[in-house]
Amino acid sequence: MFRNVSHRCRTLGSVYPHHHVGHCHTGVQSEVLKGSWYPPHEYHYHGHEEGPTIASTLPLDEILPKKAKVVVCGGGMVGTSVLYHLAMLGWSTDIVMLEQGRIGGASSWRGSGFLGGVKLIRPEMSILQSSQELARALAEAGHDTGWKRCGGLHLARTRDRMTHFRKMKSIAEARGTECYTLTAEEVSQKCNILNTSDVVGAMWVPEDGVCDPYKLTYTLLKLALQRGSQVVEECQLSRFVVHDRRVIAVETSKGMIECDYVVNTGGMWARKLGLMSEPRVKVPVHPAEHYFLYTQPLEGIDPMMPAIRDPDANIYIREFNGGFLCGGFEKWAKPSFEQGDLPGQLHQRELLEDWDHFHVLLKEMLHRAPIMKNCVLGRLYNTACAFSMDHRWIVGLVPELENYFVAAGLRSGGSTAAGGIGSMIANWIVKGTPPMDAYDLDVLRFLPAHNNRRFLSDRVREVPGVHYSIAYPFADFKTGRCLRMSPIFPKLKTAGAVFGQVMGYERPSYFKRQENTNSKDYDNENDAENSAPFQMAFTNTWTKPDWFNSAAEEYAACRERVAILDYSSFAKFDVWSKGNEVVEALQYLCSNDVDIPVGGIIHTGMQNAYGGYENDCSLARIAHNHYMMIVPTIQQTRCGTWLKRNLPADGSVVLSDVTSMFTAICIMGPLAKNVLSELTDVDLSTKAFPFFSFKEIDVGLANGIRAMNITHTGELGWVLYIPNEFALHVYDNLVSVGKKYNMLHCGYYAMRSLRIEKFYAFWGQDLDSTTTPLECGRGFRVKLNKSIDFIGREALEKQKKEGVKRLYVQLQLEDHNPEVDPWAWGGEPIYRNDVFVGVTTTTGYGFTLNNLICLGFVRKYDENGEMAYVTADYVMAGHYEVDIAGVRYSASVSLRSPTLPSKFPETQDTNRYLATQT
């Protein structure tokens, strides 16, 4: 096909002379790229005259059935995987997959084919391993999936990247995955075609491999059809018919199909499909351009060459049919279809090649594998791929409806993750519960604001570049910022706040007092607020962070003087009823006894049927029929969804999300009472306003403020829930009075240290839906003897009788030098007597204990590697080490919140609440 093509554009080296392609944008090169060459397959893509189509080789259906148990919407790799796994679970004759175009479209079944990969986050790693195992098992059974166990080679150009790899290696080996670090010389021995002049090291995963995504997806489809599953192509969806919060039918161009469940696997169309129901389902994905470069076969290429990832260059390279398949995730991507006008057919998903945009990646490919300059160009694909707003996959049961699942946002990695995600969704549908907790992948992690098209269009420019970025602690995005802000945001900005974003909410991570704009001369206060820069928090190091001294000062203010913190991002709900219905409903939902006196506050979990935490919250009883619920920021959607699904269906209990109605300001420290007492006429004495109590008070000239004697970190203080119209007034008064007490602004990094040092567990960081109160020292919060039964009671009673298989611990590192050694940031392996027993959940520096503190769970394994029952004596008898980037540090262990020394002993109540008790 290249017979009539100019010689200078036949190889990548000549297509890209002097690392620039601008001169070759049109003409001969375009003829090459728009030619008819595709990677050879047993079955060709639609639109090719020389080969059969999927419809001619497999029994697809032309007529839509009237009814199905499950309707899978989207025939790409993920949809096909869901179909296959449902069929394997015995639902084969009751499932239908619908595809708007033709099944087997090139862009729908295209991918890098990388299988395996080591991840710091366990759910992601489990999904990747499941996908790899599926391709391997099918290949061993005689199916052609293109599976090759060629190993995965991850290259590093920087020391920080190698530290990242050593962290990944540590957790991978602890969980049973063979993994090695290599020198540059060893990299050359593994793959002699690579230029290693700028390589400082690498990570080698010998069990990793690659597949042919097209062949793998074809195999899954063939096996599902053989079991009786149905597939209907050229079937456009127009509406999901909803009744009583359930999809009861799907309206299509080929008619209506009734169903019990639907699964949205629409890829870049997933968000559009979500808008076809009422209520609308929010799936925050947006397409961006992604490039796949194929070359013609080249003599001398080893078919078993490793799958190469060069994350510092944002590229990957693998062997494919004798040539190369390459791609990359540029630092700043180009959004596709920004106006929302998505194409109706798969072939319209292909975009014009932009060599000026791709040249950065191509330059790196030619640098890393110079032999590529001799390759004849096969095809450069510019395909629109869907990315979620935070780069992670989106899976789960949507909050808006009760039988609508989604699997989306797989980037270009359908082949990498589709097998595992398809298995997860299928098991969730069939068994009624997810096979694992994956809250950081769950669709419930989003807010409606995240589905805003303009927000997604802005964010997707940045998201692809995150794929190969170093996973530094507290990583954040630069786009989509200043979305949710409390009324005191300008004041905090002026005070030197450096912000992090959680659930779209800007909250101070720490304060830069040396750059405080209050020290500058302004004509008025408004000038100061308008001129103060917006500063974003970044921790681009594995060692002692730049913000350490700021956090230390703020921590000291919280424990020794007084500090002011913005708690506004915490999710807040009002729950009430006309009569006693709200008490009965919450007693059913909560494992603690919430029938407390008016004015009381109680901590409680909301357990699932297995005893795990679906929610961890504080409840303040505002009136006999009215509670205010405070939950972690990241649980706003999740908590609201759980409540709606489990509150009485008759509407006797009313739920209102009041997160945005109140500004929450915390006054913390031994002098907090002094500050607040100057602004209110309420008696703040311990007798009149005890710990864990609530009062509605006036502050300054403002009224109707819900004051709670609780800080969520164990320090003395109050959280003031202020109607937004009074927020600035109250803030200004607190700051003014606080000056005489040397009050300091405080951020979440200091708060994190406070709560970790006090051994406080937070949901989403230490607790999840598989963690029970008995496992994390919170059995005292569970009232098994209360008169009203509650969700999870039976499971907790059984666990209390039989014992637990893990226990929550606090570890203090003993031989770690925080000035020079890499820090623990969470996810590090924990060893007991040289045996892996768990991982750290959250970590932080304890400024009173003057040490790095790690929280986590300790397990006990029997001779077969199965979890056995664990006791406090077992935990306390062991010698512990924490593996940080390949180096083990000795650690002391505790099962109980420590008693910390204080400069104000008179404020320490010996009967004060402890977060964790044994």
mmCIF file of N, CA and C in Angstrom, residues 320-373:
data_model
loop_
_atom_site.group_PDB
_atom_site.id
_atom_site.type_symbol
_atom_site.label_atom_id
_atom_site.label_comp_id
_atom_site.label_asym_id
_atom_site.label_seq_id
_atom_site.Cartn_x
_atom_site.Cartn_y
_atom_site.Cartn_z
ATOM 1 N N PHE A 320 3.677 -5.590 18.700
ATOM 2 C CA PHE A 320 2.340 -5.951 18.224
ATOM 3 C C PHE A 320 2.437 -6.427 16.786
ATOM 4 N N ASN A 321 2.168 -7.733 16.582
ATOM 5 C CA ASN A 321 2.188 -8.324 15.235
ATOM 6 C C ASN A 321 3.487 -8.052 14.494
ATOM 7 N N GLY A 322 4.600 -8.127 15.214
ATOM 8 C CA GLY A 322 5.905 -7.943 14.596
ATOM 9 C C GLY A 322 6.381 -6.513 14.535
ATOM 10 N N GLY A 323 5.523 -5.575 14.840
ATOM 11 C CA GLY A 323 5.910 -4.172 14.883
ATOM 12 C C GLY A 323 5.700 -3.607 16.275
ATOM 13 N N PHE A 324 5.408 -2.319 16.333
ATOM 14 C CA PHE A 324 5.202 -1.666 17.619
ATOM 15 C C PHE A 324 3.785 -1.113 17.717
ATOM 16 N N LEU A 325 3.259 -1.133 18.918
ATOM 17 C CA LEU A 325 2.058 -0.386 19.273
ATOM 18 C C LEU A 325 2.485 0.579 20.368
ATOM 19 N N CYS A 326 2.280 1.861 20.147
ATOM 20 C CA CYS A 326 2.734 2.883 21.090
ATOM 21 C C CYS A 326 1.606 3.867 21.382
ATOM 22 N N GLY A 327 1.705 4.484 22.510
ATOM 23 C CA GLY A 327 0.745 5.520 22.867
ATOM 24 C C GLY A 327 1.268 6.320 24.036
ATOM 25 N N GLY A 328 0.459 7.236 24.497
ATOM 26 C CA GLY A 328 0.907 8.061 25.612
ATOM 27 C C GLY A 328 -0.211 8.904 26.184
ATOM 28 N N PHE A 329 0.093 9.492 27.324
ATOM 29 C CA PHE A 329 -0.855 10.349 28.026
ATOM 30 C C PHE A 329 -0.173 11.703 28.241
ATOM 31 N N GLU A 330 -0.387 12.594 27.284
ATOM 32 C CA GLU A 330 0.281 13.880 27.329
ATOM 33 C C GLU A 330 -0.117 14.661 28.580
ATOM 34 N N LYS A 331 0.786 15.539 29.023
ATOM 35 C CA LYS A 331 0.546 16.305 30.245
ATOM 36 C C LYS A 331 -0.728 17.127 30.150
ATOM 37 N N TRP A 332 -0.959 17.741 29.009
ATOM 38 C CA TRP A 332 -2.182 18.525 28.803
ATOM 39 C C TRP A 332 -2.841 18.041 27.524
ATOM 40 N N ALA A 333 -4.003 17.450 27.687
ATOM 41 C CA ALA A 333 -4.695 16.804 26.575
ATOM 42 C C ALA A 333 -5.651 17.765 25.880
ATOM 43 N N LYS A 334 -6.169 17.304 24.766
ATOM 44 C CA LYS A 334 -7.162 18.065 24.009
ATOM 45 C C LYS A 334 -8.537 17.445 24.205
ATOM 46 N N PRO A 335 -9.483 18.184 24.762
ATOM 47 C CA PRO A 335 -10.847 17.648 24.890
ATOM 48 C C PRO A 335 -11.444 17.373 23.514
ATOM 49 N N SER A 336 -12.295 16.376 23.440
ATOM 50 C CA SER A 336 -13.021 16.067 22.205
ATOM 51 C C SER A 336 -14.486 16.442 22.383
ATOM 52 N N PHE A 337 -15.089 16.919 21.309
ATOM 53 C CA PHE A 337 -16.531 17.221 21.306
ATOM 54 C C PHE A 337 -16.904 18.100 22.504
ATOM 55 N N GLU A 338 -16.214 19.222 22.636
ATOM 56 C CA GLU A 338 -16.402 20.092 23.803
ATOM 57 C C GLU A 338 -17.802 20.669 23.904
ATOM 58 N N GLN A 339 -18.490 20.787 22.793
ATOM 59 C CA GLN A 339 -19.834 21.368 22.826
ATOM 60 C C GLN A 339 -20.895 20.338 23.196
ATOM 61 N N GLY A 340 -20.451 19.123 23.468
ATOM 62 C CA GLY A 340 -21.397 18.100 23.872
ATOM 63 C C GLY A 340 -22.062 17.378 22.727
ATOM 64 N N ASP A 341 -21.703 17.700 21.498
ATOM 65 C CA ASP A 341 -22.335 17.090 20.325
ATOM 66 C C ASP A 341 -21.615 15.787 19.978
ATOM 67 N N LEU A 342 -21.859 14.752 20.780
ATOM 68 C CA LEU A 342 -21.187 13.475 20.570
ATOM 69 C C LEU A 342 -21.669 12.826 19.284
ATOM 70 N N PRO A 343 -20.779 12.104 18.616
ATOM 71 C CA PRO A 343 -21.189 11.427 17.369
ATOM 72 C C PRO A 343 -22.142 10.290 17.668
ATOM 73 N N GLY A 344 -22.913 9.903 16.670
ATOM 74 C CA GLY A 344 -23.879 8.844 16.868
ATOM 75 C C GLY A 344 -23.334 7.471 16.555
ATOM 76 N N GLN A 345 -22.242 7.391 15.803
ATOM 77 C CA GLN A 345 -21.691 6.103 15.405
ATOM 78 C C GLN A 345 -20.231 6.015 15.824
ATOM 79 N N LEU A 346 -19.765 4.776 15.982
ATOM 80 C CA LEU A 346 -18.409 4.565 16.445
ATOM 81 C C LEU A 346 -17.365 5.117 15.481
ATOM 82 N N HIS A 347 -17.584 4.946 14.185
ATOM 83 C CA HIS A 347 -16.562 5.396 13.252
ATOM 84 C C HIS A 347 -16.399 6.914 13.294
ATOM 85 N N GLN A 348 -17.431 7.620 13.763
ATOM 86 C CA GLN A 348 -17.326 9.071 13.874
ATOM 87 C C GLN A 348 -16.538 9.493 15.121
ATOM 88 N N ARG A 349 -16.186 8.501 15.938
ATOM 89 C CA ARG A 349 -15.368 8.771 17.118
ATOM 90 C C ARG A 349 -13.926 9.064 16.724
ATOM 91 N N GLU A 350 -13.529 8.595 15.535
ATOM 92 C CA GLU A 350 -12.176 8.850 15.062
ATOM 93 C C GLU A 350 -12.024 10.318 14.675
ATOM 94 N N LEU A 351 -10.918 10.912 15.098
ATOM 95 C CA LEU A 351 -10.660 12.329 14.864
ATOM 96 C C LEU A 351 -9.461 12.497 13.933
ATOM 97 N N LEU A 352 -9.347 13.665 13.346
ATOM 98 C CA LEU A 352 -8.203 13.945 12.489
ATOM 99 C C LEU A 352 -6.919 13.931 13.310
ATOM 100 N N GLU A 353 -5.859 13.390 12.714
ATOM 101 C CA GLU A 353 -4.589 13.344 13.405
ATOM 102 C C GLU A 353 -4.013 14.743 13.570
ATOM 103 N N ASP A 354 -3.516 15.020 14.749
ATOM 104 C CA ASP A 354 -2.870 16.297 15.031
ATOM 105 C C ASP A 354 -1.412 16.014 15.370
ATOM 106 N N TRP A 355 -0.572 16.031 14.355
ATOM 107 C CA TRP A 355 0.839 15.676 14.565
ATOM 108 C C TRP A 355 1.565 16.724 15.396
ATOM 109 N N ASP A 356 1.153 17.968 15.307
ATOM 110 C CA ASP A 356 1.787 18.974 16.151
ATOM 111 C C ASP A 356 1.549 18.677 17.625
ATOM 112 N N HIS A 357 0.368 18.156 17.933
ATOM 113 C CA HIS A 357 0.058 17.813 19.323
ATOM 114 C C HIS A 357 0.747 16.509 19.718
ATOM 115 N N PHE A 358 0.829 15.567 18.791
ATOM 116 C CA PHE A 358 1.390 14.250 19.091
ATOM 117 C C PHE A 358 2.916 14.251 19.094
ATOM 118 N N HIS A 359 3.532 15.279 18.528
ATOM 119 C CA HIS A 359 4.979 15.201 18.303
ATOM 120 C C HIS A 359 5.776 15.093 19.592
ATOM 121 N N VAL A 360 5.244 15.620 20.703
ATOM 122 C CA VAL A 360 5.951 15.515 21.982
ATOM 123 C C VAL A 360 6.086 14.058 22.387
ATOM 124 N N LEU A 361 5.011 13.298 22.223
ATOM 125 C CA LEU A 361 5.052 11.881 22.568
ATOM 126 C C LEU A 361 5.928 11.106 21.585
ATOM 127 N N LEU A 362 5.789 11.405 20.297
ATOM 128 C CA LEU A 362 6.576 10.702 19.291
ATOM 129 C C LEU A 362 8.073 10.932 19.503
ATOM 130 N N LYS A 363 8.434 12.129 19.865
ATOM 131 C CA LYS A 363 9.842 12.434 20.149
ATOM 132 C C LYS A 363 10.371 11.537 21.257
ATOM 133 N N GLU A 364 9.564 11.344 22.297
ATOM 134 C CA GLU A 364 9.989 10.509 23.414
ATOM 135 C C GLU A 364 10.057 9.040 23.003
ATOM 136 N N MET A 365 9.141 8.584 22.144
ATOM 137 C CA MET A 365 9.165 7.205 21.683
ATOM 138 C C MET A 365 10.445 6.927 20.897
ATOM 139 N N LEU A 366 10.794 7.831 19.991
ATOM 140 C CA LEU A 366 11.995 7.648 19.184
ATOM 141 C C LEU A 366 13.253 7.745 20.034
ATOM 142 N N HIS A 367 13.205 8.559 21.085
ATOM 143 C CA HIS A 367 14.348 8.656 21.999
ATOM 144 C C HIS A 367 14.508 7.363 22.792
ATOM 145 N N ARG A 368 13.410 6.817 23.265
ATOM 146 C CA ARG A 368 13.504 5.622 24.109
ATOM 147 C C ARG A 368 13.824 4.377 23.304
ATOM 148 N N ALA A 369 13.275 4.267 22.113
ATOM 149 C CA ALA A 369 13.526 3.099 21.255
ATOM 150 C C ALA A 369 13.990 3.595 19.890
ATOM 151 N N PRO A 370 15.254 3.932 19.746
ATOM 152 C CA PRO A 370 15.752 4.508 18.478
ATOM 153 C C PRO A 370 15.497 3.638 17.262
ATOM 154 N N ILE A 371 15.355 2.321 17.451
ATOM 155 C CA ILE A 371 15.103 1.435 16.323
ATOM 156 C C ILE A 371 13.786 1.770 15.640
ATOM 157 N N MET A 372 12.891 2.459 16.342
ATOM 158 C CA MET A 372 11.604 2.822 15.762
ATOM 159 C C MET A 372 11.753 3.749 14.563
ATOM 160 N N LYS A 373 12.875 4.441 14.471
ATOM 161 C CA LYS A 373 13.077 5.341 13.327
ATOM 162 C C LYS A 373 13.102 4.577 12.010
#
